[in-house]
């Protein structure tokens, strides 16, 4: 999942970005509302975390602009962070299009939980556990497993394997394009080639096939999860 962090305080932004990156998110950071609006006109993100107290264009105005019909980000989840705790500010932020609101200081586990909830809602998922056939991905506790004879068999996934797997499960049974997977894996400060996506797909195939799940390449579309038992039908 790719997130945009909009925060003008470098120290605060560094801490949030590190915490999100450690949780498996690809995070890009900008320090102004103007730059955020520019970026969101041309690049896709799964969610944005926006501080209200930005210079010039504040976070409330940025949120209002992001919800305009001509913006590609109009349906993107927005979580507002602010030191303002007045009821008026919270109501205004939500009315302008924010999906959630957190007051500084906050604890990272709560921020992560709120992000997971926003992302589930945006993807029409109702549970923190994503599943396909016997495969389960517990996004809250970051555990992957396969059900076998009524028991959960752990599946070890590296951080980027987890990102690819999460994206595939969210979009199953539809194919996930290589371009979208690449965007989910990286931000501006990292270079990952399209061939690297194939490497992670290959690793996942080796971990899923013993549990009866195939990861099939669909020419012109991308990759799709399929139950191997259905391949010959």
PDB file of C-alpha atoms in Angstrom:
ATOM      1  CA  UNK A   1       0.000   0.000   0.000  1.00  0.00           C
ATOM      2  CA  UNK A   2       1.317   3.423  -0.965  1.00  0.00           C
ATOM      3  CA  UNK A   3       0.676   6.356   1.366  1.00  0.00           C
ATOM      4  CA  UNK A   4       1.250  10.109   1.037  1.00  0.00           C
ATOM      5  CA  UNK A   5       2.294  11.908   4.227  1.00  0.00           C
ATOM      6  CA  UNK A   6       1.748  15.681   4.230  1.00  0.00           C
ATOM      7  CA  UNK A   7       3.589  17.196   7.220  1.00  0.00           C
ATOM      8  CA  UNK A   8       5.761  20.324   7.436  1.00  0.00           C
ATOM      9  CA  UNK A   9       7.639  19.331  10.608  1.00  0.00           C
ATOM     10  CA  UNK A  10      10.646  17.300   9.433  1.00  0.00           C
ATOM     11  CA  UNK A  11      11.172  15.521  12.769  1.00  0.00           C
ATOM     12  CA  UNK A  12       7.515  14.545  13.096  1.00  0.00           C
ATOM     13  CA  UNK A  13       7.372  13.446   9.461  1.00  0.00           C
ATOM     14  CA  UNK A  14      10.519  11.322   9.832  1.00  0.00           C
ATOM     15  CA  UNK A  15       9.093   9.515  12.845  1.00  0.00           C
ATOM     16  CA  UNK A  16       5.734   8.825  11.225  1.00  0.00           C
ATOM     17  CA  UNK A  17       7.328   7.733   7.967  1.00  0.00           C
ATOM     18  CA  UNK A  18       9.667   5.320   9.760  1.00  0.00           C
ATOM     19  CA  UNK A  19       6.812   3.794  11.730  1.00  0.00           C
ATOM     20  CA  UNK A  20       4.666   3.342   8.632  1.00  0.00           C
ATOM     21  CA  UNK A  21       7.561   1.917   6.624  1.00  0.00           C
ATOM     22  CA  UNK A  22       8.299  -0.590   9.391  1.00  0.00           C
ATOM     23  CA  UNK A  23       4.649  -1.646   9.171  1.00  0.00           C
ATOM     24  CA  UNK A  24       5.115  -2.468   5.493  1.00  0.00           C
ATOM     25  CA  UNK A  25       3.779   0.651   3.786  1.00  0.00           C
ATOM     26  CA  UNK A  26       5.479   2.528   0.959  1.00  0.00           C
ATOM     27  CA  UNK A  27       5.455   6.143   2.183  1.00  0.00           C
ATOM     28  CA  UNK A  28       6.161   9.353   0.282  1.00  0.00           C
ATOM     29  CA  UNK A  29       6.448  12.634   2.166  1.00  0.00           C
ATOM     30  CA  UNK A  30       5.805  16.251   1.139  1.00  0.00           C
ATOM     31  CA  UNK A  31       6.003  19.330   3.353  1.00  0.00           C
ATOM     32  CA  UNK A  32       3.285  21.543   1.892  1.00  0.00           C
ATOM     33  CA  UNK A  33      -0.290  21.434   0.714  1.00  0.00           C
ATOM     34  CA  UNK A  34       0.659  22.910  -2.650  1.00  0.00           C
ATOM     35  CA  UNK A  35       3.124  20.113  -3.326  1.00  0.00           C
ATOM     36  CA  UNK A  36       0.632  17.484  -2.154  1.00  0.00           C
ATOM     37  CA  UNK A  37      -2.039  18.788  -4.537  1.00  0.00           C
ATOM     38  CA  UNK A  38       0.469  18.755  -7.393  1.00  0.00           C
ATOM     39  CA  UNK A  39       1.555  15.195  -6.668  1.00  0.00           C
ATOM     40  CA  UNK A  40      -1.981  13.858  -6.271  1.00  0.00           C
ATOM     41  CA  UNK A  41      -2.939  15.165  -9.696  1.00  0.00           C
ATOM     42  CA  UNK A  42      -0.444  12.828 -11.344  1.00  0.00           C
ATOM     43  CA  UNK A  43       0.341   9.930  -8.996  1.00  0.00           C
ATOM     44  CA  UNK A  44      -1.909   7.328  -7.335  1.00  0.00           C
ATOM     45  CA  UNK A  45      -1.915   6.685  -3.579  1.00  0.00           C
ATOM     46  CA  UNK A  46      -4.019   4.356  -1.457  1.00  0.00           C
ATOM     47  CA  UNK A  47      -4.454   6.932   1.334  1.00  0.00           C
ATOM     48  CA  UNK A  48      -3.158  10.305   2.556  1.00  0.00           C
ATOM     49  CA  UNK A  49      -2.206  11.432   6.062  1.00  0.00           C
ATOM     50  CA  UNK A  50      -2.505  15.212   6.268  1.00  0.00           C
ATOM     51  CA  UNK A  51      -1.477  17.640   9.001  1.00  0.00           C
ATOM     52  CA  UNK A  52      -3.813  20.606   9.413  1.00  0.00           C
ATOM     53  CA  UNK A  53      -1.146  23.159  10.409  1.00  0.00           C
ATOM     54  CA  UNK A  54       0.616  23.427   7.055  1.00  0.00           C
ATOM     55  CA  UNK A  55       2.126  26.718   5.834  1.00  0.00           C
ATOM     56  CA  UNK A  56       0.159  28.741   3.264  1.00  0.00           C
ATOM     57  CA  UNK A  57      -2.484  26.186   2.239  1.00  0.00           C
ATOM     58  CA  UNK A  58      -3.530  24.385   5.424  1.00  0.00           C
ATOM     59  CA  UNK A  59      -4.630  20.772   5.632  1.00  0.00           C
ATOM     60  CA  UNK A  60      -8.324  21.619   5.660  1.00  0.00           C
ATOM     61  CA  UNK A  61      -8.089  23.538   2.385  1.00  0.00           C
ATOM     62  CA  UNK A  62      -5.977  20.751   0.894  1.00  0.00           C
ATOM     63  CA  UNK A  63      -8.598  18.175   1.872  1.00  0.00           C
ATOM     64  CA  UNK A  64     -11.334  20.297   0.312  1.00  0.00           C
ATOM     65  CA  UNK A  65      -9.378  20.531  -2.948  1.00  0.00           C
ATOM     66  CA  UNK A  66      -8.644  16.803  -3.028  1.00  0.00           C
ATOM     67  CA  UNK A  67     -12.393  16.084  -3.016  1.00  0.00           C
ATOM     68  CA  UNK A  68     -13.118  18.113  -6.133  1.00  0.00           C
ATOM     69  CA  UNK A  69     -14.580  16.079  -9.037  1.00  0.00           C
ATOM     70  CA  UNK A  70     -11.622  16.883 -11.289  1.00  0.00           C
ATOM     71  CA  UNK A  71      -9.103  15.379  -8.839  1.00  0.00           C
ATOM     72  CA  UNK A  72      -8.032  11.740  -9.313  1.00  0.00           C
ATOM     73  CA  UNK A  73      -7.797  11.542  -5.506  1.00  0.00           C
ATOM     74  CA  UNK A  74     -11.431  12.459  -4.851  1.00  0.00           C
ATOM     75  CA  UNK A  75     -12.229   8.983  -3.426  1.00  0.00           C
ATOM     76  CA  UNK A  76      -8.898   8.381  -1.672  1.00  0.00           C
ATOM     77  CA  UNK A  77      -9.109   7.906   2.133  1.00  0.00           C
ATOM     78  CA  UNK A  78      -7.806  10.923   4.079  1.00  0.00           C
ATOM     79  CA  UNK A  79      -6.685  10.830   7.705  1.00  0.00           C
ATOM     80  CA  UNK A  80      -6.105  14.227   9.318  1.00  0.00           C
ATOM     81  CA  UNK A  81      -3.455  14.704  12.011  1.00  0.00           C
ATOM     82  CA  UNK A  82      -3.475  17.864  14.103  1.00  0.00           C
ATOM     83  CA  UNK A  83      -2.628  19.396  17.444  1.00  0.00           C
ATOM     84  CA  UNK A  84      -5.971  21.213  17.385  1.00  0.00           C
ATOM     85  CA  UNK A  85      -8.499  19.490  19.627  1.00  0.00           C
ATOM     86  CA  UNK A  86     -11.450  21.888  19.341  1.00  0.00           C
ATOM     87  CA  UNK A  87     -14.742  20.318  18.286  1.00  0.00           C
ATOM     88  CA  UNK A  88     -15.124  22.928  15.534  1.00  0.00           C
ATOM     89  CA  UNK A  89     -11.852  21.850  13.888  1.00  0.00           C
ATOM     90  CA  UNK A  90     -12.792  18.174  14.001  1.00  0.00           C
ATOM     91  CA  UNK A  91     -16.240  18.813  12.536  1.00  0.00           C
ATOM     92  CA  UNK A  92     -14.852  21.085   9.835  1.00  0.00           C
ATOM     93  CA  UNK A  93     -12.235  18.544   8.809  1.00  0.00           C
ATOM     94  CA  UNK A  94     -14.796  15.760   8.495  1.00  0.00           C
ATOM     95  CA  UNK A  95     -17.269  17.987   6.656  1.00  0.00           C
ATOM     96  CA  UNK A  96     -14.598  18.978   4.128  1.00  0.00           C
ATOM     97  CA  UNK A  97     -14.000  15.346   3.220  1.00  0.00           C
ATOM     98  CA  UNK A  98     -11.631  13.783   5.766  1.00  0.00           C
ATOM     99  CA  UNK A  99     -12.445  10.169   6.646  1.00  0.00           C
ATOM    100  CA  UNK A 100     -10.861  10.191  10.088  1.00  0.00           C
ATOM    101  CA  UNK A 101      -9.187  12.557  12.532  1.00  0.00           C
ATOM    102  CA  UNK A 102      -6.376  12.040  15.049  1.00  0.00           C
ATOM    103  CA  UNK A 103      -5.100  14.522  17.612  1.00  0.00           C
ATOM    104  CA  UNK A 104      -1.381  14.902  18.338  1.00  0.00           C
ATOM    105  CA  UNK A 105       0.297  13.452  20.264  1.00  0.00           C
ATOM    106  CA  UNK A 106      -0.843   9.977  19.299  1.00  0.00           C
ATOM    107  CA  UNK A 107       0.420   6.412  19.551  1.00  0.00           C
ATOM    108  CA  UNK A 108       1.645   4.668  16.386  1.00  0.00           C
ATOM    109  CA  UNK A 109      -0.427   1.479  16.967  1.00  0.00           C
ATOM    110  CA  UNK A 110      -3.633   3.540  16.918  1.00  0.00           C
ATOM    111  CA  UNK A 111      -2.560   5.340  13.733  1.00  0.00           C
ATOM    112  CA  UNK A 112      -1.869   1.976  12.068  1.00  0.00           C
ATOM    113  CA  UNK A 113      -5.217   0.579  13.209  1.00  0.00           C
ATOM    114  CA  UNK A 114      -7.104   3.592  11.892  1.00  0.00           C
ATOM    115  CA  UNK A 115      -5.261   3.350   8.575  1.00  0.00           C
ATOM    116  CA  UNK A 116      -6.152  -0.323   8.249  1.00  0.00           C
ATOM    117  CA  UNK A 117      -9.802   0.516   8.894  1.00  0.00           C
ATOM    118  CA  UNK A 118      -9.781   3.287   6.262  1.00  0.00           C
ATOM    119  CA  UNK A 119      -8.104   1.059   3.700  1.00  0.00           C
ATOM    120  CA  UNK A 120     -10.560  -1.776   4.371  1.00  0.00           C
ATOM    121  CA  UNK A 121     -13.482   0.544   3.833  1.00  0.00           C
ATOM    122  CA  UNK A 122     -11.995   1.966   0.647  1.00  0.00           C
ATOM    123  CA  UNK A 123     -11.486  -1.574  -0.699  1.00  0.00           C
ATOM    124  CA  UNK A 124     -14.933  -2.718   0.512  1.00  0.00           C
ATOM    125  CA  UNK A 125     -13.349  -5.194   2.935  1.00  0.00           C
ATOM    126  CA  UNK A 126     -15.058  -5.798   6.269  1.00  0.00           C
ATOM    127  CA  UNK A 127     -12.408  -7.735   8.153  1.00  0.00           C
ATOM    128  CA  UNK A 128      -8.757  -7.306   9.083  1.00  0.00           C
ATOM    129  CA  UNK A 129      -8.242 -10.866   7.805  1.00  0.00           C
ATOM    130  CA  UNK A 130      -7.964 -11.181   4.015  1.00  0.00           C
ATOM    131  CA  UNK A 131      -8.494 -14.651   2.600  1.00  0.00           C
ATOM    132  CA  UNK A 132      -8.510 -16.622  -0.618  1.00  0.00           C
ATOM    133  CA  UNK A 133      -9.196 -20.336  -0.465  1.00  0.00           C
ATOM    134  CA  UNK A 134      -7.061 -21.704   2.391  1.00  0.00           C
ATOM    135  CA  UNK A 135      -4.795 -18.624   2.485  1.00  0.00           C
ATOM    136  CA  UNK A 136      -5.335 -16.033   5.219  1.00  0.00           C
ATOM    137  CA  UNK A 137      -3.562 -12.728   5.793  1.00  0.00           C
ATOM    138  CA  UNK A 138      -4.119 -11.164   9.217  1.00  0.00           C
ATOM    139  CA  UNK A 139      -3.331  -7.501   8.500  1.00  0.00           C
ATOM    140  CA  UNK A 140      -3.743  -6.441  12.137  1.00  0.00           C
ATOM    141  CA  UNK A 141      -1.199  -8.908  13.524  1.00  0.00           C
ATOM    142  CA  UNK A 142       0.809  -9.286  10.273  1.00  0.00           C
ATOM    143  CA  UNK A 143       0.517 -13.060  10.139  1.00  0.00           C
ATOM    144  CA  UNK A 144       0.115 -15.138   7.004  1.00  0.00           C
ATOM    145  CA  UNK A 145      -1.139 -18.708   7.152  1.00  0.00           C
ATOM    146  CA  UNK A 146      -2.869 -21.518   5.273  1.00  0.00           C
ATOM    147  CA  UNK A 147      -5.685 -23.604   6.702  1.00  0.00           C
ATOM    148  CA  UNK A 148      -4.953 -27.337   6.597  1.00  0.00           C
ATOM    149  CA  UNK A 149      -7.006 -29.968   8.390  1.00  0.00           C
ATOM    150  CA  UNK A 150      -8.510 -27.328  10.632  1.00  0.00           C
ATOM    151  CA  UNK A 151      -5.151 -25.865  11.638  1.00  0.00           C
ATOM    152  CA  UNK A 152      -3.336 -22.699  10.564  1.00  0.00           C
ATOM    153  CA  UNK A 153       0.047 -23.417   8.953  1.00  0.00           C
ATOM    154  CA  UNK A 154       2.279 -20.307   9.091  1.00  0.00           C
ATOM    155  CA  UNK A 155       3.602 -18.836   5.833  1.00  0.00           C
ATOM    156  CA  UNK A 156       6.738 -16.738   6.161  1.00  0.00           C
ATOM    157  CA  UNK A 157       6.618 -13.595   4.017  1.00  0.00           C
ATOM    158  CA  UNK A 158       9.230 -10.887   3.611  1.00  0.00           C
ATOM    159  CA  UNK A 159       8.051  -7.230   3.747  1.00  0.00           C
ATOM    160  CA  UNK A 160       7.698  -6.849  -0.017  1.00  0.00           C
ATOM    161  CA  UNK A 161       6.223 -10.324  -0.442  1.00  0.00           C
ATOM    162  CA  UNK A 162       3.640  -9.268   2.142  1.00  0.00           C
ATOM    163  CA  UNK A 163       2.834  -6.093   0.177  1.00  0.00           C
ATOM    164  CA  UNK A 164       2.334  -8.035  -3.061  1.00  0.00           C
ATOM    165  CA  UNK A 165       0.262 -10.701  -1.307  1.00  0.00           C
ATOM    166  CA  UNK A 166      -1.944  -8.115   0.405  1.00  0.00           C
ATOM    167  CA  UNK A 167      -2.602  -6.340  -2.893  1.00  0.00           C
ATOM    168  CA  UNK A 168      -3.443  -9.605  -4.666  1.00  0.00           C
ATOM    169  CA  UNK A 169      -5.856 -10.657  -1.919  1.00  0.00           C
ATOM    170  CA  UNK A 170      -7.613  -7.294  -1.801  1.00  0.00           C
ATOM    171  CA  UNK A 171      -8.272  -7.450  -5.535  1.00  0.00           C
ATOM    172  CA  UNK A 172      -8.948 -11.202  -5.887  1.00  0.00           C
ATOM    173  CA  UNK A 173     -10.372 -12.750  -7.958  1.00  0.00           C
ATOM    174  CA  UNK A 174      -9.572  -9.896 -10.351  1.00  0.00           C
ATOM    175  CA  UNK A 175      -6.052  -9.655 -11.800  1.00  0.00           C
ATOM    176  CA  UNK A 176      -3.612  -7.139 -10.301  1.00  0.00           C
ATOM    177  CA  UNK A 177      -1.514  -5.293 -12.865  1.00  0.00           C
ATOM    178  CA  UNK A 178       2.258  -5.216 -12.675  1.00  0.00           C
ATOM    179  CA  UNK A 179       2.140  -1.414 -12.725  1.00  0.00           C
ATOM    180  CA  UNK A 180      -0.144  -1.273  -9.673  1.00  0.00           C
ATOM    181  CA  UNK A 181       1.991  -3.789  -7.808  1.00  0.00           C
ATOM    182  CA  UNK A 182       5.076  -1.715  -8.582  1.00  0.00           C
ATOM    183  CA  UNK A 183       3.364   1.399  -7.213  1.00  0.00           C
ATOM    184  CA  UNK A 184       2.371  -0.475  -4.055  1.00  0.00           C
ATOM    185  CA  UNK A 185       5.954  -1.617  -3.518  1.00  0.00           C
ATOM    186  CA  UNK A 186       7.870   1.594  -3.905  1.00  0.00           C
ATOM    187  CA  UNK A 187       7.943   5.333  -3.279  1.00  0.00           C
ATOM    188  CA  UNK A 188      10.081   8.137  -4.624  1.00  0.00           C
ATOM    189  CA  UNK A 189      13.136   7.233  -2.576  1.00  0.00           C
ATOM    190  CA  UNK A 190      13.445   3.649  -3.782  1.00  0.00           C
ATOM    191  CA  UNK A 191      14.139   2.154  -7.165  1.00  0.00           C
ATOM    192  CA  UNK A 192      12.393  -1.110  -7.979  1.00  0.00           C
ATOM    193  CA  UNK A 193      12.265  -2.307 -11.579  1.00  0.00           C
ATOM    194  CA  UNK A 194       9.286  -4.080 -13.126  1.00  0.00           C
ATOM    195  CA  UNK A 195      11.437  -7.224 -13.244  1.00  0.00           C
ATOM    196  CA  UNK A 196      11.657  -7.108  -9.448  1.00  0.00           C
ATOM    197  CA  UNK A 197       7.881  -7.586  -9.285  1.00  0.00           C
ATOM    198  CA  UNK A 198       8.328 -10.855 -11.164  1.00  0.00           C
ATOM    199  CA  UNK A 199      10.891 -11.940  -8.578  1.00  0.00           C
ATOM    200  CA  UNK A 200       8.412 -11.449  -5.720  1.00  0.00           C
ATOM    201  CA  UNK A 201       5.659 -13.134  -7.734  1.00  0.00           C
ATOM    202  CA  UNK A 202       7.949 -16.131  -8.286  1.00  0.00           C
ATOM    203  CA  UNK A 203       8.753 -16.345  -4.569  1.00  0.00           C
ATOM    204  CA  UNK A 204       5.072 -16.200  -3.669  1.00  0.00           C
ATOM    205  CA  UNK A 205       4.255 -18.948  -6.171  1.00  0.00           C
ATOM    206  CA  UNK A 206       6.670 -21.250  -4.387  1.00  0.00           C
ATOM    207  CA  UNK A 207       5.014 -20.499  -1.032  1.00  0.00           C
ATOM    208  CA  UNK A 208       1.393 -20.726  -2.208  1.00  0.00           C
ATOM    209  CA  UNK A 209       1.419 -23.736  -4.530  1.00  0.00           C
ATOM    210  CA  UNK A 210       2.000 -26.286  -1.718  1.00  0.00           C
ATOM    211  CA  UNK A 211      -1.285 -25.038  -0.254  1.00  0.00           C
ATOM    212  CA  UNK A 212      -3.284 -25.451  -3.469  1.00  0.00           C
ATOM    213  CA  UNK A 213      -3.217 -21.827  -4.627  1.00  0.00           C
ATOM    214  CA  UNK A 214      -1.754 -20.807  -7.977  1.00  0.00           C
ATOM    215  CA  UNK A 215      -0.520 -17.351  -8.931  1.00  0.00           C
ATOM    216  CA  UNK A 216      -1.198 -17.131 -12.636  1.00  0.00           C
ATOM    217  CA  UNK A 217       0.158 -14.610 -15.128  1.00  0.00           C
ATOM    218  CA  UNK A 218      -2.645 -13.128 -17.247  1.00  0.00           C
ATOM    219  CA  UNK A 219      -1.188 -11.680 -20.440  1.00  0.00           C
ATOM    220  CA  UNK A 220      -2.020  -8.014 -20.792  1.00  0.00           C
ATOM    221  CA  UNK A 221      -3.626  -7.829 -17.336  1.00  0.00           C
ATOM    222  CA  UNK A 222      -1.165  -8.919 -14.632  1.00  0.00           C
ATOM    223  CA  UNK A 223      -1.394 -11.636 -12.005  1.00  0.00           C
ATOM    224  CA  UNK A 224      -4.347 -13.469 -10.461  1.00  0.00           C
ATOM    225  CA  UNK A 225      -4.815 -15.890  -7.586  1.00  0.00           C
ATOM    226  CA  UNK A 226      -6.530 -19.148  -8.508  1.00  0.00           C
ATOM    227  CA  UNK A 227      -7.361 -22.355  -6.687  1.00  0.00           C
ATOM    228  CA  UNK A 228      -5.298 -25.128  -8.257  1.00  0.00           C
ATOM    229  CA  UNK A 229      -8.114 -27.634  -7.812  1.00  0.00           C
ATOM    230  CA  UNK A 230     -10.139 -25.589 -10.289  1.00  0.00           C
ATOM    231  CA  UNK A 231      -7.474 -25.440 -12.994  1.00  0.00           C
ATOM    232  CA  UNK A 232      -8.645 -28.545 -14.799  1.00  0.00           C
ATOM    233  CA  UNK A 233     -12.355 -27.715 -14.656  1.00  0.00           C
TER     234      UNK A 233
END
